[in-house]
PDB file of C-alpha atoms and ligand atoms in Angstrom:
ATOM      1  CA  MET A 215      85.200 192.030  67.833  1.00  0.00           C
ATOM      2  CA  THR A 216      84.054 189.274  70.196  1.00  0.00           C
ATOM      3  CA  PRO A 217      81.854 186.789  68.365  1.00  0.00           C
ATOM      4  CA  THR A 218      78.546 185.826  69.956  1.00  0.00           C
ATOM      5  CA  GLY A 219      78.921 182.191  68.918  1.00  0.00           C
ATOM      6  CA  GLU A 220      81.210 179.764  70.745  1.00  0.00           C
ATOM      7  CA  GLN A 221      83.911 178.485  68.338  1.00  0.00           C
ATOM      8  CA  LEU A 222      84.937 175.054  69.576  1.00  0.00           C
ATOM      9  CA  CYS A 223      87.334 174.224  66.716  1.00  0.00           C
ATOM     10  CA  TYR A 224      90.043 176.466  68.217  1.00  0.00           C
ATOM     11  CA  THR A 225      89.970 174.904  71.688  1.00  0.00           C
ATOM     12  CA  ASP A 226      89.028 171.278  70.961  1.00  0.00           C
ATOM     13  CA  ALA A 227      89.966 170.030  67.498  1.00  0.00           C
ATOM     14  CA  TYR A 228      88.425 166.638  68.341  1.00  0.00           C
ATOM     15  CA  ALA A 229      84.908 168.002  68.984  1.00  0.00           C
ATOM     16  CA  ARG A 230      82.910 166.639  66.059  1.00  0.00           C
ATOM     17  CA  THR A 231      79.349 167.376  67.201  1.00  0.00           C
ATOM     18  CA  ALA A 232      77.667 170.065  69.293  1.00  0.00           C
ATOM     19  CA  GLU A 233      74.181 170.984  70.410  1.00  0.00           C
ATOM     20  CA  ALA A 234      73.367 174.512  69.273  1.00  0.00           C
ATOM     21  CA  ARG A 235      70.673 177.051  68.548  1.00  0.00           C
ATOM     22  CA  VAL A 236      70.294 179.180  65.451  1.00  0.00           C
ATOM     23  CA  ALA A 237      71.365 182.765  66.197  1.00  0.00           C
ATOM     24  CA  ALA A 238      70.854 184.306  62.744  1.00  0.00           C
ATOM     25  CA  VAL A 239      69.770 183.262  59.252  1.00  0.00           C
ATOM     26  CA  GLU A 240      70.212 185.008  55.933  1.00  0.00           C
ATOM     27  CA  ALA A 241      68.118 183.520  53.133  1.00  0.00           C
ATOM     28  CA  GLY A 242      69.523 183.399  49.626  1.00  0.00           C
ATOM     29  CA  GLU A 243      70.551 181.014  46.875  1.00  0.00           C
ATOM     30  CA  ALA A 244      72.693 179.376  49.564  1.00  0.00           C
ATOM     31  CA  ALA A 245      71.259 180.255  52.994  1.00  0.00           C
ATOM     32  CA  LEU A 246      73.761 181.459  55.641  1.00  0.00           C
ATOM     33  CA  VAL A 247      73.355 180.343  59.251  1.00  0.00           C
ATOM     34  CA  VAL A 248      75.089 181.549  62.438  1.00  0.00           C
ATOM     35  CA  LEU A 249      74.823 179.333  65.536  1.00  0.00           C
ATOM     36  CA  ASP A 250      75.373 180.059  69.235  1.00  0.00           C
ATOM     37  CA  ARG A 251      78.098 177.376  69.158  1.00  0.00           C
ATOM     38  CA  THR A 252      79.690 175.294  66.468  1.00  0.00           C
ATOM     39  CA  VAL A 253      82.418 172.744  65.769  1.00  0.00           C
ATOM     40  CA  PHE A 254      82.956 173.906  62.179  1.00  0.00           C
ATOM     41  CA  TYR A 255      86.357 175.280  61.153  1.00  0.00           C
ATOM     42  CA  PRO A 256      85.745 178.285  58.898  1.00  0.00           C
ATOM     43  CA  GLY A 257      88.833 177.809  56.710  1.00  0.00           C
ATOM     44  CA  GLY A 258      92.061 179.796  56.693  1.00  0.00           C
ATOM     45  CA  GLY A 259      95.824 179.347  56.819  1.00  0.00           C
ATOM     46  CA  GLY A 260      95.692 176.957  53.871  1.00  0.00           C
ATOM     47  CA  GLN A 261      93.186 174.635  55.557  1.00  0.00           C
ATOM     48  CA  PRO A 262      89.817 174.425  53.793  1.00  0.00           C
ATOM     49  CA  SER A 263      86.610 174.854  55.778  1.00  0.00           C
ATOM     50  CA  ASP A 264      84.674 171.890  57.111  1.00  0.00           C
ATOM     51  CA  ARG A 265      81.579 170.292  55.657  1.00  0.00           C
ATOM     52  CA  GLY A 266      78.816 168.503  57.515  1.00  0.00           C
ATOM     53  CA  LEU A 267      75.185 168.498  58.586  1.00  0.00           C
ATOM     54  CA  LEU A 268      72.723 170.381  60.742  1.00  0.00           C
ATOM     55  CA  LEU A 269      70.025 168.131  62.270  1.00  0.00           C
ATOM     56  CA  ARG A 270      66.975 169.840  63.790  1.00  0.00           C
ATOM     57  CA  THR A 271      66.042 168.362  67.175  1.00  0.00           C
ATOM     58  CA  GLU A 272      62.298 168.999  66.866  1.00  0.00           C
ATOM     59  CA  ASP A 273      61.581 167.089  63.652  1.00  0.00           C
ATOM     60  CA  GLY A 274      64.827 165.426  62.549  1.00  0.00           C
ATOM     61  CA  ARG A 275      65.094 167.542  59.417  1.00  0.00           C
ATOM     62  CA  THR A 276      68.634 167.886  58.069  1.00  0.00           C
ATOM     63  CA  TRP A 277      70.562 170.434  56.038  1.00  0.00           C
ATOM     64  CA  THR A 278      73.909 169.912  54.365  1.00  0.00           C
ATOM     65  CA  VAL A 279      76.561 172.518  55.180  1.00  0.00           C
ATOM     66  CA  ARG A 280      78.720 172.773  52.064  1.00  0.00           C
ATOM     67  CA  ALA A 281      81.211 175.302  53.459  1.00  0.00           C
ATOM     68  CA  ALA A 282      81.846 177.672  56.347  1.00  0.00           C
ATOM     69  CA  ARG A 283      83.650 180.983  56.608  1.00  0.00           C
ATOM     70  CA  LYS A 284      84.389 183.842  58.989  1.00  0.00           C
ATOM     71  CA  ALA A 285      82.340 187.013  58.597  1.00  0.00           C
ATOM     72  CA  GLY A 286      82.370 189.842  61.130  1.00  0.00           C
ATOM     73  CA  GLY A 287      84.121 187.509  63.573  1.00  0.00           C
ATOM     74  CA  GLU A 288      81.335 184.899  63.405  1.00  0.00           C
ATOM     75  CA  ILE A 289      81.535 181.451  61.817  1.00  0.00           C
ATOM     76  CA  VAL A 290      78.921 181.400  59.054  1.00  0.00           C
ATOM     77  CA  HIS A 291      77.569 178.064  57.759  1.00  0.00           C
ATOM     78  CA  GLU A 292      76.657 177.997  54.087  1.00  0.00           C
ATOM     79  CA  LEU A 293      73.806 175.554  53.335  1.00  0.00           C
ATOM     80  CA  GLU A 294      73.570 173.468  50.195  1.00  0.00           C
ATOM     81  CA  PRO A 295      70.979 174.987  47.842  1.00  0.00           C
ATOM     82  CA  GLY A 296      68.052 172.637  47.263  1.00  0.00           C
ATOM     83  CA  ASP A 297      67.620 171.564  50.896  1.00  0.00           C
ATOM     84  CA  GLY A 298      64.472 173.722  51.175  1.00  0.00           C
ATOM     85  CA  ASP A 299      63.733 176.504  53.668  1.00  0.00           C
ATOM     86  CA  PRO A 300      66.566 177.112  56.125  1.00  0.00           C
ATOM     87  CA  PRO A 301      66.062 176.534  59.873  1.00  0.00           C
ATOM     88  CA  GLY A 302      64.620 179.408  61.905  1.00  0.00           C
ATOM     89  CA  VAL A 303      66.213 181.626  64.529  1.00  0.00           C
ATOM     90  CA  GLY A 304      66.008 179.844  67.891  1.00  0.00           C
ATOM     91  CA  ASP A 305      65.753 176.318  66.413  1.00  0.00           C
ATOM     92  CA  ALA A 306      67.692 173.680  68.382  1.00  0.00           C
ATOM     93  CA  LEU A 307      70.090 171.655  66.215  1.00  0.00           C
ATOM     94  CA  THR A 308      72.816 169.071  66.354  1.00  0.00           C
ATOM     95  CA  VAL A 309      75.892 170.229  64.436  1.00  0.00           C
ATOM     96  CA  ASP A 310      77.689 167.256  62.896  1.00  0.00           C
ATOM     97  CA  LEU A 311      81.004 167.503  61.045  1.00  0.00           C
ATOM     98  CA  ASP A 312      82.094 165.331  58.140  1.00  0.00           C
ATOM     99  CA  TRP A 313      84.602 163.891  60.572  1.00  0.00           C
ATOM    100  CA  ALA A 314      86.569 161.652  58.184  1.00  0.00           C
ATOM    101  CA  ARG A 315      87.341 164.705  56.056  1.00  0.00           C
ATOM    102  CA  ARG A 316      88.214 166.915  59.056  1.00  0.00           C
ATOM    103  CA  LEU A 317      90.497 164.289  60.591  1.00  0.00           C
ATOM    104  CA  ALA A 318      92.317 163.869  57.263  1.00  0.00           C
ATOM    105  CA  LEU A 319      92.786 167.670  57.175  1.00  0.00           C
ATOM    106  CA  MET A 320      94.097 167.704  60.762  1.00  0.00           C
ATOM    107  CA  ARG A 321      96.630 164.965  59.958  1.00  0.00           C
ATOM    108  CA  THR A 322      97.635 166.706  56.729  1.00  0.00           C
ATOM    109  CA  HIS A 323      97.998 170.096  58.435  1.00  0.00           C
ATOM    110  CA  THR A 324     100.192 168.645  61.180  1.00  0.00           C
ATOM    111  CA  ALA A 325     102.313 166.836  58.557  1.00  0.00           C
ATOM    112  CA  LEU A 326     102.864 170.151  56.749  1.00  0.00           C
ATOM    113  CA  HIS A 327     104.041 171.775  59.997  1.00  0.00           C
ATOM    114  CA  ALA A 328     106.473 168.881  60.497  1.00  0.00           C
ATOM    115  CA  LEU A 329     107.751 169.491  56.959  1.00  0.00           C
ATOM    116  CA  CYS A 330     108.198 173.224  57.710  1.00  0.00           C
ATOM    117  CA  GLY A 331     109.956 172.398  60.955  1.00  0.00           C
ATOM    118  CA  VAL A 332     112.447 170.040  59.298  1.00  0.00           C
ATOM    119  CA  VAL A 333     113.165 172.354  56.362  1.00  0.00           C
ATOM    120  CA  TRP A 334     113.770 175.277  58.736  1.00  0.00           C
ATOM    121  CA  ARG A 335     115.856 173.350  61.276  1.00  0.00           C
ATOM    122  CA  ASP A 336     118.010 171.437  58.761  1.00  0.00           C
ATOM    123  CA  TYR A 337     118.253 173.922  55.873  1.00  0.00           C
ATOM    124  CA  GLY A 338     117.234 177.315  57.296  1.00  0.00           C
ATOM    125  CA  ALA A 339     114.637 177.782  54.566  1.00  0.00           C
ATOM    126  CA  LEU A 340     111.628 179.995  55.269  1.00  0.00           C
ATOM    127  CA  VAL A 341     108.119 178.956  54.361  1.00  0.00           C
ATOM    128  CA  THR A 342     106.257 181.451  52.183  1.00  0.00           C
ATOM    129  CA  GLY A 343     102.905 179.734  51.729  1.00  0.00           C
ATOM    130  CA  GLY A 344     100.979 176.523  51.599  1.00  0.00           C
ATOM    131  CA  ASN A 345      97.717 174.853  50.825  1.00  0.00           C
ATOM    132  CA  MET A 346      96.045 171.521  51.504  1.00  0.00           C
ATOM    133  CA  GLU A 347      93.250 169.132  50.703  1.00  0.00           C
ATOM    134  CA  PRO A 348      92.290 166.158  52.871  1.00  0.00           C
ATOM    135  CA  GLY A 349      95.307 163.815  52.593  1.00  0.00           C
ATOM    136  CA  SER A 350      97.609 165.995  50.497  1.00  0.00           C
ATOM    137  CA  GLY A 351      99.211 169.413  50.480  1.00  0.00           C
ATOM    138  CA  ARG A 352     101.998 171.651  49.281  1.00  0.00           C
ATOM    139  CA  MET A 353     104.377 174.141  50.836  1.00  0.00           C
ATOM    140  CA  ASP A 354     106.444 176.874  49.248  1.00  0.00           C
ATOM    141  CA  PHE A 355     109.875 177.752  50.607  1.00  0.00           C
ATOM    142  CA  GLU A 356     112.643 180.251  50.010  1.00  0.00           C
ATOM    143  CA  PHE A 357     114.968 177.362  49.263  1.00  0.00           C
ATOM    144  CA  GLU A 358     117.401 178.148  46.480  1.00  0.00           C
ATOM    145  CA  ARG A 359     119.457 174.940  46.603  1.00  0.00           C
ATOM    146  CA  MET A 360     116.616 172.424  46.753  1.00  0.00           C
ATOM    147  CA  SER A 361     117.203 169.269  44.683  1.00  0.00           C
ATOM    148  CA  GLY A 362     115.815 165.761  44.257  1.00  0.00           C
ATOM    149  CA  ASP A 363     118.395 164.322  46.663  1.00  0.00           C
ATOM    150  CA  LEU A 364     117.560 166.904  49.303  1.00  0.00           C
ATOM    151  CA  VAL A 365     113.851 166.225  48.895  1.00  0.00           C
ATOM    152  CA  ASP A 366     114.438 162.489  49.487  1.00  0.00           C
ATOM    153  CA  ALA A 367     116.385 163.301  52.640  1.00  0.00           C
ATOM    154  CA  ILE A 368     113.646 165.687  53.803  1.00  0.00           C
ATOM    155  CA  GLU A 369     110.964 163.031  53.310  1.00  0.00           C
ATOM    156  CA  ALA A 370     112.948 160.514  55.393  1.00  0.00           C
ATOM    157  CA  THR A 371     113.585 163.040  58.170  1.00  0.00           C
ATOM    158  CA  VAL A 372     109.955 164.153  58.329  1.00  0.00           C
ATOM    159  CA  ASN A 373     108.898 160.514  58.676  1.00  0.00           C
ATOM    160  CA  THR A 374     111.395 159.987  61.492  1.00  0.00           C
ATOM    161  CA  GLU A 375     110.059 163.065  63.297  1.00  0.00           C
ATOM    162  CA  LEU A 376     106.425 161.976  62.877  1.00  0.00           C
ATOM    163  CA  ALA A 377     107.231 158.478  64.165  1.00  0.00           C
ATOM    164  CA  ALA A 378     108.899 160.046  67.235  1.00  0.00           C
ATOM    165  CA  ALA A 379     105.348 160.583  68.599  1.00  0.00           C
ATOM    166  CA  ARG A 380     105.827 164.256  69.409  1.00  0.00           C
ATOM    167  CA  ASP A 381     102.970 166.019  71.215  1.00  0.00           C
ATOM    168  CA  VAL A 382     101.238 168.868  69.409  1.00  0.00           C
ATOM    169  CA  ARG A 383     100.194 171.752  71.681  1.00  0.00           C
ATOM    170  CA  VAL A 384      97.892 174.708  71.155  1.00  0.00           C
ATOM    171  CA  ALA A 385      98.454 177.962  73.056  1.00  0.00           C
ATOM    172  CA  VAL A 386      97.006 181.461  72.924  1.00  0.00           C
ATOM    173  CA  LEU A 387      99.593 184.110  73.801  1.00  0.00           C
ATOM    174  CA  PRO A 388      99.377 187.871  74.292  1.00  0.00           C
ATOM    175  CA  ARG A 389     100.780 189.620  71.222  1.00  0.00           C
ATOM    176  CA  GLU A 390     103.866 190.933  73.061  1.00  0.00           C
ATOM    177  CA  GLU A 391     104.770 187.485  74.347  1.00  0.00           C
ATOM    178  CA  ALA A 392     104.364 185.925  70.898  1.00  0.00           C
ATOM    179  CA  PHE A 393     106.608 188.586  69.349  1.00  0.00           C
ATOM    180  CA  ALA A 394     109.350 187.679  71.819  1.00  0.00           C
ATOM    181  CA  ILE A 395     109.608 184.129  70.409  1.00  0.00           C
ATOM    182  CA  PRO A 396     112.279 184.214  67.679  1.00  0.00           C
ATOM    183  CA  ASP A 397     110.882 181.154  65.870  1.00  0.00           C
ATOM    184  CA  LEU A 398     107.549 182.824  65.271  1.00  0.00           C
ATOM    185  CA  ILE A 399     109.081 185.595  63.217  1.00  0.00           C
ATOM    186  CA  ARG A 400     109.746 183.191  60.354  1.00  0.00           C
ATOM    187  CA  THR A 401     106.006 182.591  59.983  1.00  0.00           C
ATOM    188  CA  LYS A 402     105.604 186.332  59.552  1.00  0.00           C
ATOM    189  CA  VAL A 403     103.757 186.885  62.816  1.00  0.00           C
ATOM    190  CA  ASN A 404     104.957 190.482  62.494  1.00  0.00           C
ATOM    191  CA  LEU A 405     102.637 190.931  59.513  1.00  0.00           C
ATOM    192  CA  LEU A 406      99.544 190.312  61.647  1.00  0.00           C
ATOM    193  CA  PRO A 407      97.256 193.355  61.825  1.00  0.00           C
ATOM    194  CA  GLU A 408      97.726 195.788  64.733  1.00  0.00           C
ATOM    195  CA  GLY A 409      94.279 195.032  66.171  1.00  0.00           C
ATOM    196  CA  ILE A 410      95.050 191.385  66.944  1.00  0.00           C
ATOM    197  CA  GLU A 411      95.812 191.204  70.679  1.00  0.00           C
ATOM    198  CA  GLU A 412      96.226 187.447  71.045  1.00  0.00           C
ATOM    199  CA  ILE A 413      98.137 185.020  68.882  1.00  0.00           C
ATOM    200  CA  ARG A 414      97.327 181.331  68.692  1.00  0.00           C
ATOM    201  CA  THR A 415     100.326 179.062  68.329  1.00  0.00           C
ATOM    202  CA  ILE A 416     100.757 175.426  67.346  1.00  0.00           C
ATOM    203  CA  GLU A 417     103.840 173.675  68.701  1.00  0.00           C
ATOM    204  CA  ILE A 418     105.113 170.281  67.617  1.00  0.00           C
ATOM    205  CA  VAL A 419     107.130 169.845  70.782  1.00  0.00           C
ATOM    206  CA  GLY A 420     110.833 169.826  70.013  1.00  0.00           C
ATOM    207  CA  LEU A 421     110.398 170.467  66.287  1.00  0.00           C
ATOM    208  CA  ASP A 422     108.222 173.378  65.215  1.00  0.00           C
ATOM    209  CA  LEU A 423     106.379 176.419  66.556  1.00  0.00           C
ATOM    210  CA  GLN A 424     104.110 178.543  64.389  1.00  0.00           C
ATOM    211  CA  ALA A 425     101.382 181.139  64.665  1.00  0.00           C
ATOM    212  CA  ASP A 426      98.409 179.262  63.261  1.00  0.00           C
ATOM    213  CA  GLY A 427      94.628 179.230  63.321  1.00  0.00           C
ATOM    214  CA  GLY A 428      94.060 175.690  62.055  1.00  0.00           C
ATOM    215  CA  THR A 429      93.091 172.342  63.550  1.00  0.00           C
ATOM    216  CA  HIS A 430      95.715 169.687  64.325  1.00  0.00           C
ATOM    217  CA  VAL A 431      96.039 166.182  65.726  1.00  0.00           C
ATOM    218  CA  SER A 432      97.398 166.020  69.281  1.00  0.00           C
ATOM    219  CA  ASN A 433     100.391 163.775  68.541  1.00  0.00           C
ATOM    220  CA  THR A 434     102.470 163.267  65.401  1.00  0.00           C
ATOM    221  CA  SER A 435     101.941 159.493  65.647  1.00  0.00           C
ATOM    222  CA  GLU A 436      98.373 160.109  64.421  1.00  0.00           C
ATOM    223  CA  VAL A 437      99.708 161.428  61.114  1.00  0.00           C
ATOM    224  CA  GLY A 438     101.424 158.178  60.106  1.00  0.00           C
ATOM    225  CA  GLY A 439     103.898 158.560  57.248  1.00  0.00           C
ATOM    226  CA  ILE A 440     104.160 161.019  54.391  1.00  0.00           C
ATOM    227  CA  ARG A 441     105.367 160.709  50.832  1.00  0.00           C
ATOM    228  CA  VAL A 442     106.813 163.584  48.810  1.00  0.00           C
ATOM    229  CA  THR A 443     104.961 163.441  45.492  1.00  0.00           C
ATOM    230  CA  GLY A 444     106.782 166.197  43.686  1.00  0.00           C
ATOM    231  CA  TYR A 445     108.756 169.375  43.851  1.00  0.00           C
ATOM    232  CA  GLU A 446     109.086 172.244  41.471  1.00  0.00           C
ATOM    233  CA  SER A 447     110.784 175.541  41.019  1.00  0.00           C
ATOM    234  CA  LYS A 448     108.620 178.651  41.261  1.00  0.00           C
ATOM    235  CA  GLY A 449     111.561 180.895  40.446  1.00  0.00           C
ATOM    236  CA  ARG A 450     115.251 180.984  41.289  1.00  0.00           C
ATOM    237  CA  ILE A 451     114.654 181.042  45.035  1.00  0.00           C
ATOM    238  CA  ASN A 452     111.087 179.893  45.564  1.00  0.00           C
ATOM    239  CA  LYS A 453     110.512 176.133  45.521  1.00  0.00           C
ATOM    240  CA  ARG A 454     107.396 174.071  46.082  1.00  0.00           C
ATOM    241  CA  ILE A 455     107.224 170.648  47.748  1.00  0.00           C
ATOM    242  CA  ARG A 456     104.114 168.479  47.334  1.00  0.00           C
ATOM    243  CA  MET A 457     103.294 165.689  49.756  1.00  0.00           C
ATOM    244  CA  GLU A 458     100.565 163.235  50.669  1.00  0.00           C
ATOM    245  CA  LEU A 459      99.721 161.018  53.607  1.00  0.00           C
ATOM    246  CA  VAL A 460     100.788 157.388  53.081  1.00  0.00           C
ATOM    247  CA  ASP A 461      97.500 156.326  54.681  1.00  0.00           C
ATOM    248  CA  PRO A 462      94.982 159.064  53.822  1.00  0.00           C
ATOM    249  CA  ALA A 463      91.912 157.432  55.438  1.00  0.00           C
TER     250      ALA A 463
HETATM  251 ZN1   ZN B 798      99.354 175.766  59.687  1.00  0.00          ZN
END
């Protein structure tokens, strides 16, 4: 399904504001608003949705957006209860992200891809899942022989790779083309539903290539350093590594 609203987060991760009009509103305990364009990321792939504000052009009234999500292909903005009546269909608004939070998520997400890339390249371990908050995250791997010494080595290597100022590129590939890239198979691109015709990829040039819907910084130098804050066993084979940004702000 082609959404009616323009979804800028997928093409320009650095767009933090947009001028928009309200396309649909659903009243409720938390009102739901669809816009004709938005900079909000709706969440997914371990990256939480954005937060921010809607500012009505006509009278300067504002609403807090506490979360966003995808529904029927559209990005739906969930308003904070208690901000009064929602805006009306057709209202002109400025959409304004909580940019400090989004940028921290972009840096964290890119750091996690660098971690995946190093663990795959140096140890051949597959990633099975992950999650993040602004400034910290975790990844799970099929990594039977992980140990404290290995984790120290991984942290050092990830920091070397981030400091190498590698470009981060976004591409949208036809499904067939994406399936022909051997590296993508490890991120389980083959589990994507039949109906998906195009696959978005994130490449840390020279290190990592994944099918991914999230937002990323454009160069690893923007991440700074990372620190591994813990690791644990989730079974004989499955291991979890926790990390945080050295400079989260
Ligand atoms: Zn990702």
